[in-house]
Backbone as JSON, one array per atom type, in Angstrom:
{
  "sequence": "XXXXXXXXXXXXXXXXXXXXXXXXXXXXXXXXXXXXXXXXXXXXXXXXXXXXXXXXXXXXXXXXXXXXXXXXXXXXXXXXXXXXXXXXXXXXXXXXXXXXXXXXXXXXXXXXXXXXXXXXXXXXXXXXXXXXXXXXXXXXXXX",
  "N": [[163.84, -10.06, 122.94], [165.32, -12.2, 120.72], [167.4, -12.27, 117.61], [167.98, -15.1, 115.57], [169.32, -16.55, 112.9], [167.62, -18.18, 109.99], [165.07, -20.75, 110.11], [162.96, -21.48, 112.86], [163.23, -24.57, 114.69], [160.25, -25.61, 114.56], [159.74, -25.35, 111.88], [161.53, -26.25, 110.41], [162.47, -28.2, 107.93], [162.92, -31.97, 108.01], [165.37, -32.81, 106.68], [166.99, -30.12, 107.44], [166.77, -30.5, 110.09], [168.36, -32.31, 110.45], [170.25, -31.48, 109.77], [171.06, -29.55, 111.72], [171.28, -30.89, 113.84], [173.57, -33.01, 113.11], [175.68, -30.85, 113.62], [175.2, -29.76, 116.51], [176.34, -32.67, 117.1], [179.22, -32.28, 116.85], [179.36, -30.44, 118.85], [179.16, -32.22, 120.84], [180.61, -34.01, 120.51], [183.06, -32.86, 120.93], [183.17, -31.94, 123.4], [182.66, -34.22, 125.12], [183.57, -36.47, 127.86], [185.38, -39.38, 128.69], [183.87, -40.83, 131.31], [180.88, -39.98, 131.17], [179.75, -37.08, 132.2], [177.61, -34.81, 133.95], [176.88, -32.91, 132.63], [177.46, -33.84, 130.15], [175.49, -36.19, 129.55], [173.18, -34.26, 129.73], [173.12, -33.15, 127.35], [173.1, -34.68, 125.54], [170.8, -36.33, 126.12], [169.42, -34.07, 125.77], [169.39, -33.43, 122.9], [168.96, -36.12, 121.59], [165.89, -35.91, 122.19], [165.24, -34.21, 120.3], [165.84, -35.83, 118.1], [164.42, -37.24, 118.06], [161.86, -35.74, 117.55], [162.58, -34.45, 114.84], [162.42, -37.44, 113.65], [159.76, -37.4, 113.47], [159.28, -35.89, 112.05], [159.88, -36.95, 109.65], [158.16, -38.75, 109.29], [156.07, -37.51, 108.9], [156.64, -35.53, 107.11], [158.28, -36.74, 104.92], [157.76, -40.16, 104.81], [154.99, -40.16, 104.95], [154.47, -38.02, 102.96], [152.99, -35.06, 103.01], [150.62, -35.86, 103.34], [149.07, -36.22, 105.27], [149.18, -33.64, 107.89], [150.03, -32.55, 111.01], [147.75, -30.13, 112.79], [146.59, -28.97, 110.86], [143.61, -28.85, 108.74], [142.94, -29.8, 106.58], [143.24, -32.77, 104.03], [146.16, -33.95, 101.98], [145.12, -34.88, 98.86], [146.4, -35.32, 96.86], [148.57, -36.6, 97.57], [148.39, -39.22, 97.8], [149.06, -41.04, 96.58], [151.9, -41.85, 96.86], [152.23, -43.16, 99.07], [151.7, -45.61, 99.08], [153.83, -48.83, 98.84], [155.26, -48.56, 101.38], [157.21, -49.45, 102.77], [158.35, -52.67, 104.93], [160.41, -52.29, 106.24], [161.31, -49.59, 106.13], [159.06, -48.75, 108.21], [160.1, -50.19, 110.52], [162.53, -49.29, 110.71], [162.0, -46.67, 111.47], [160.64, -47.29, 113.79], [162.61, -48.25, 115.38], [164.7, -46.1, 115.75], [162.42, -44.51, 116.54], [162.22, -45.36, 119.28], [164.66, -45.79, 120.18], [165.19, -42.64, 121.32], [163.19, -42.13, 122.69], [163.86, -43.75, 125.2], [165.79, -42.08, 126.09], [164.59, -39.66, 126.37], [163.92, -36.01, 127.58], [161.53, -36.29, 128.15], [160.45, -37.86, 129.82], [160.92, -40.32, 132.25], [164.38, -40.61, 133.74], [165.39, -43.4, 132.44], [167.22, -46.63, 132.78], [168.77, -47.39, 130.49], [171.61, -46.93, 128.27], [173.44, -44.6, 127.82], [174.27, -42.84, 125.01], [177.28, -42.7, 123.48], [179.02, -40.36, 121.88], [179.76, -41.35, 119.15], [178.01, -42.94, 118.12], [175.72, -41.56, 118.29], [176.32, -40.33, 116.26], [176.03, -42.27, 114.68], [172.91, -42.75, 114.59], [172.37, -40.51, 113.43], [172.97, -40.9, 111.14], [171.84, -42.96, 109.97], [168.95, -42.09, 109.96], [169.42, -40.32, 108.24], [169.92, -42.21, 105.81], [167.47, -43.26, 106.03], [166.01, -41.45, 104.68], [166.79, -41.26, 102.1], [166.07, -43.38, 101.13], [163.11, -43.67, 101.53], [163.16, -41.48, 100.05], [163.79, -42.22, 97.49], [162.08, -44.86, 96.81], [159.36, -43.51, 96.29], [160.36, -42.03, 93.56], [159.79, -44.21, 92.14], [157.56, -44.04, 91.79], [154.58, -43.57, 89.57]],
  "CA": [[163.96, -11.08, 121.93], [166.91, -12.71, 120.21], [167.63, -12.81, 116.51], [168.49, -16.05, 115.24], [169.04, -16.8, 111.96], [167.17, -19.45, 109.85], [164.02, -21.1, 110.7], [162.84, -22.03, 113.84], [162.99, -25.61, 114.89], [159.2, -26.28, 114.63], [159.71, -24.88, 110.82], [162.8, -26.94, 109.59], [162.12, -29.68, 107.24], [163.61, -33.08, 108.87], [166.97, -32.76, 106.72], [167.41, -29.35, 107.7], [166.32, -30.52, 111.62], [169.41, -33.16, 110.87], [171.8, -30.47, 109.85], [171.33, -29.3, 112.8], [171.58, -32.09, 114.87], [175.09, -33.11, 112.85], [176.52, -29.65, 114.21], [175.4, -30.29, 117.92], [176.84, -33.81, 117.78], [180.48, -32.28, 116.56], [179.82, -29.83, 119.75], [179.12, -32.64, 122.26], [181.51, -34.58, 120.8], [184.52, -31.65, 121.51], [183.53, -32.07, 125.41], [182.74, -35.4, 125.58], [184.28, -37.13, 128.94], [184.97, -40.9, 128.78], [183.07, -40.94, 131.99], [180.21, -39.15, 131.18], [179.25, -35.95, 133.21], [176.18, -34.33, 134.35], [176.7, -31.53, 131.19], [177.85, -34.97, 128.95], [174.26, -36.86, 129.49], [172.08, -33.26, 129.4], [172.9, -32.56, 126.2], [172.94, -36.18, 125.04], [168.88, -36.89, 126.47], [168.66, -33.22, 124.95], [169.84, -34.19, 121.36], [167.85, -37.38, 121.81], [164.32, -35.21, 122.04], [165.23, -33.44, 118.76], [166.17, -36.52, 116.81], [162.75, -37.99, 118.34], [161.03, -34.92, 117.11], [163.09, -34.92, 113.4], [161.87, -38.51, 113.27], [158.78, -37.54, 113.76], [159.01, -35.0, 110.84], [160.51, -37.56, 108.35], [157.09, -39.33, 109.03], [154.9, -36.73, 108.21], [156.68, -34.94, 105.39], [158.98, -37.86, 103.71], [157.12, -41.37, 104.88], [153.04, -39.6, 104.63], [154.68, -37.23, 102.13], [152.62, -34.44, 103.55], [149.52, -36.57, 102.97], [148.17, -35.43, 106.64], [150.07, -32.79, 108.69], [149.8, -32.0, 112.36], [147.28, -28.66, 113.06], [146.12, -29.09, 109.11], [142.47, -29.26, 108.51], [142.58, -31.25, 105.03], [143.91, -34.33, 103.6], [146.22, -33.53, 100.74], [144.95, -36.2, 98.46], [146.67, -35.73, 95.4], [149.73, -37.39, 97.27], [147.97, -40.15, 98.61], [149.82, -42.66, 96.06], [153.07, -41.7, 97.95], [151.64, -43.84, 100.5], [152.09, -47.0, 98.36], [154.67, -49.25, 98.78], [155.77, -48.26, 102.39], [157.7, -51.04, 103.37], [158.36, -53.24, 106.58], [161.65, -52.15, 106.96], [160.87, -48.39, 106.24], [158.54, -48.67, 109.34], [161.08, -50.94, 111.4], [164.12, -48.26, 111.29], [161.38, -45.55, 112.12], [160.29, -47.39, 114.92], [163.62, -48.58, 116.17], [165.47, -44.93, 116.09], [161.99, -43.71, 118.02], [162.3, -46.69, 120.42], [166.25, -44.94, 121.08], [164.96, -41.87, 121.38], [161.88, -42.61, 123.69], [164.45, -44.32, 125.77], [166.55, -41.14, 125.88], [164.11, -38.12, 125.9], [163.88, -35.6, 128.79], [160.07, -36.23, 128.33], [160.35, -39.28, 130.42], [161.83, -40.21, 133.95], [165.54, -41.62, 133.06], [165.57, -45.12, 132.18], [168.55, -47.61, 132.78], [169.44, -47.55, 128.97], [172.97, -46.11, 128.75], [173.5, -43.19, 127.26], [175.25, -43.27, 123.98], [178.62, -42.04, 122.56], [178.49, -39.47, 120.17], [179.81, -41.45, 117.53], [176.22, -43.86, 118.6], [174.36, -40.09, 118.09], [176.42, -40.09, 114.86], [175.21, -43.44, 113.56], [171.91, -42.76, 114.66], [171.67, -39.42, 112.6], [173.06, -41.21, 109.55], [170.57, -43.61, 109.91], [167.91, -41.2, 109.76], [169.33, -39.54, 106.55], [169.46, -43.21, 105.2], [165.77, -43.79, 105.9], [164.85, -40.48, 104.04], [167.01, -41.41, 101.25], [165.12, -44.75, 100.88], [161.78, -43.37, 101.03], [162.7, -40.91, 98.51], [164.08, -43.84, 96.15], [161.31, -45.74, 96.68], [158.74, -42.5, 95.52], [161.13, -42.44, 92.68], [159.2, -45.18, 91.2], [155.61, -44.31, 91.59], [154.52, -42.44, 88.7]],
  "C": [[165.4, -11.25, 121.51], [166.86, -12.86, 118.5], [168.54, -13.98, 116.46], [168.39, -16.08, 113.76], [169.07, -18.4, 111.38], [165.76, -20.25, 110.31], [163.8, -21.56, 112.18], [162.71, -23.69, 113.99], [161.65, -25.89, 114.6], [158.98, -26.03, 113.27], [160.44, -25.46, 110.32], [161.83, -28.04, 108.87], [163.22, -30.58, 107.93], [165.51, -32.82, 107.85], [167.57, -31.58, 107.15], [167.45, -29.53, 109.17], [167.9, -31.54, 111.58], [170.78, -32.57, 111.04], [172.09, -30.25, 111.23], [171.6, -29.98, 114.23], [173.06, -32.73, 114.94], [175.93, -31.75, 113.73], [176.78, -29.86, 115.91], [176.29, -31.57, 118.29], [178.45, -34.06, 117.46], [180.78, -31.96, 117.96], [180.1, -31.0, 121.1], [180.49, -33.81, 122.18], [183.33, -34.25, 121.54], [184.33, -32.01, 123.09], [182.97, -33.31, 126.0], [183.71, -35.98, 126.3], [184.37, -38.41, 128.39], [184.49, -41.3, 130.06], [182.12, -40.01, 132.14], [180.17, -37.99, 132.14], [177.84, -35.45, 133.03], [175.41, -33.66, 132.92], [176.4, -32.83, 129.96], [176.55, -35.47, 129.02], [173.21, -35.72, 129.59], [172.16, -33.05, 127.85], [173.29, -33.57, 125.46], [171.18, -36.29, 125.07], [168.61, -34.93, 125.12], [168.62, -33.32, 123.2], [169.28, -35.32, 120.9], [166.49, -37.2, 121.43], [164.44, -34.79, 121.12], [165.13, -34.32, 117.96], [164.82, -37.12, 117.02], [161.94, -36.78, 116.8], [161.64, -34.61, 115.61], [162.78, -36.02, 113.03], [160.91, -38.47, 112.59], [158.07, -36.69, 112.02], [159.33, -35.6, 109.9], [159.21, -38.61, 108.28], [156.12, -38.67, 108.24], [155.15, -36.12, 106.94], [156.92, -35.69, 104.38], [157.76, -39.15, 103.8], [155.52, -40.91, 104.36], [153.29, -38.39, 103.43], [153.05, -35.85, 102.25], [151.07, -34.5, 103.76], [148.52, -35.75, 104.56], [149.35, -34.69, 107.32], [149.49, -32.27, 110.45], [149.48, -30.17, 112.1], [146.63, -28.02, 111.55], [144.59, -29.47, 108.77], [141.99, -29.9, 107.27], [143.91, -31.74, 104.83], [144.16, -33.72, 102.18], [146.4, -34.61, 99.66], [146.07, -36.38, 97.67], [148.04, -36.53, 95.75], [149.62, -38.7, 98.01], [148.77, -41.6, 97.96], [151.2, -42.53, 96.43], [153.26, -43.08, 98.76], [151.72, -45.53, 100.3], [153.46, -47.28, 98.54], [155.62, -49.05, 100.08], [156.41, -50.01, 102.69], [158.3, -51.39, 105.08], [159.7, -52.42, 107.17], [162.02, -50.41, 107.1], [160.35, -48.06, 108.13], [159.36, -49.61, 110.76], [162.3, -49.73, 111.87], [163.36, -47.21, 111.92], [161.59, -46.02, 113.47], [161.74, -47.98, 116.52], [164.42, -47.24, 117.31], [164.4, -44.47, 117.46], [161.78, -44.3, 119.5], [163.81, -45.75, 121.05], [165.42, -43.57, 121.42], [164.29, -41.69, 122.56], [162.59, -42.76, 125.23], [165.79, -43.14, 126.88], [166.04, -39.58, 126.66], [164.14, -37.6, 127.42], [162.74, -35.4, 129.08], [159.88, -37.21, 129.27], [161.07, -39.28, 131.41], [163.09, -41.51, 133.35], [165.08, -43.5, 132.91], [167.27, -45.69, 132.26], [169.36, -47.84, 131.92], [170.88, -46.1, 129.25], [172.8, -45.11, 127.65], [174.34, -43.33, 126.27], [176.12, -42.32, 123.93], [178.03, -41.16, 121.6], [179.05, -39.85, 118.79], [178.23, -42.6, 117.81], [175.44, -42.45, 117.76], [174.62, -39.97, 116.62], [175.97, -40.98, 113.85], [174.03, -43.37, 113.52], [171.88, -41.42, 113.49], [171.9, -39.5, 111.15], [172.36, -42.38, 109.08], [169.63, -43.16, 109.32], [168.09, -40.51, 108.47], [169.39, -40.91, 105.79], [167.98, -43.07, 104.68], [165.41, -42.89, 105.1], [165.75, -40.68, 102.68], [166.35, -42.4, 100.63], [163.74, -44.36, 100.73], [162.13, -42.53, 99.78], [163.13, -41.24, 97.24], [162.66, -44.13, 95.83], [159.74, -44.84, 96.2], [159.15, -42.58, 94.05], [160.1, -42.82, 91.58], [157.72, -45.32, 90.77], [155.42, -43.07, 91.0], [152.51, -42.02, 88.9]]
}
């Protein structure tokens, strides 16, 4: 085994999954080529599958505010009025980032979509702390 310290990835909450995503995208930016390389687009598609899967967690904890959880056998009602007021554009940036992502992941056989810059990886991950600032505005208000 290996000590690591800190939670495991499948344990982070999505801003703590972003921290960690900001750190990787200082490292890839240090050895970033301006003609990509083999190393430059692995750990681009790999950074890609995380921010998928941090997406995925800013749905279930921030957007469903933990309303249903993956591997959870009850519905936690009492935050079901969370769930109010989701708006179009809430569900638009979700679905955009997991549209990049999708496009990206090493779950999938490459696609033709180019591979982004890491300042691209950096707008995308300040995106994503946008969107969870906006949902948790827009909670805010529901008493």
């Amino acid at each position: 085994g290996k000590h690591v310290d800190g939670l495991p990835w499948d344990n982070k909450k999505p801003s703590a999954c972003l921290d960690v995503l900001d750190n990787d995208q200082v490292a890839i930016a240090a050895q970033w080529n301006p003609q990509p390389n083999a190393a430059n687009v692995a750990s681009m598609r790999d950074t890609y599958s995380r921010l998928r899967s941090a997406i995925e967690r800013i749905v279930e904890f921030e957007l469903f505010d933990g309303v249903i959880q993956r591997f959870r056998s009850y519905v936690k009602t009492g935050n079901v009025k969370f769930l109010a007021g989701i708006t179009k554009h809430e569900c638009d940036e979700i679905g955009r980032l997991l549209q990049k992502c999708h496009d990206l992941t090493n779950a999938h056989a490459p696609s033709s979509v180019p591979i982004p810059t890491p300042n691209d990886l950096k707008t995308d991950l300040a995106d994503a702390r946008r969107l969870i600032a906006t949902i948790k505005a827009r909670k805010k208000t529901i008493k």
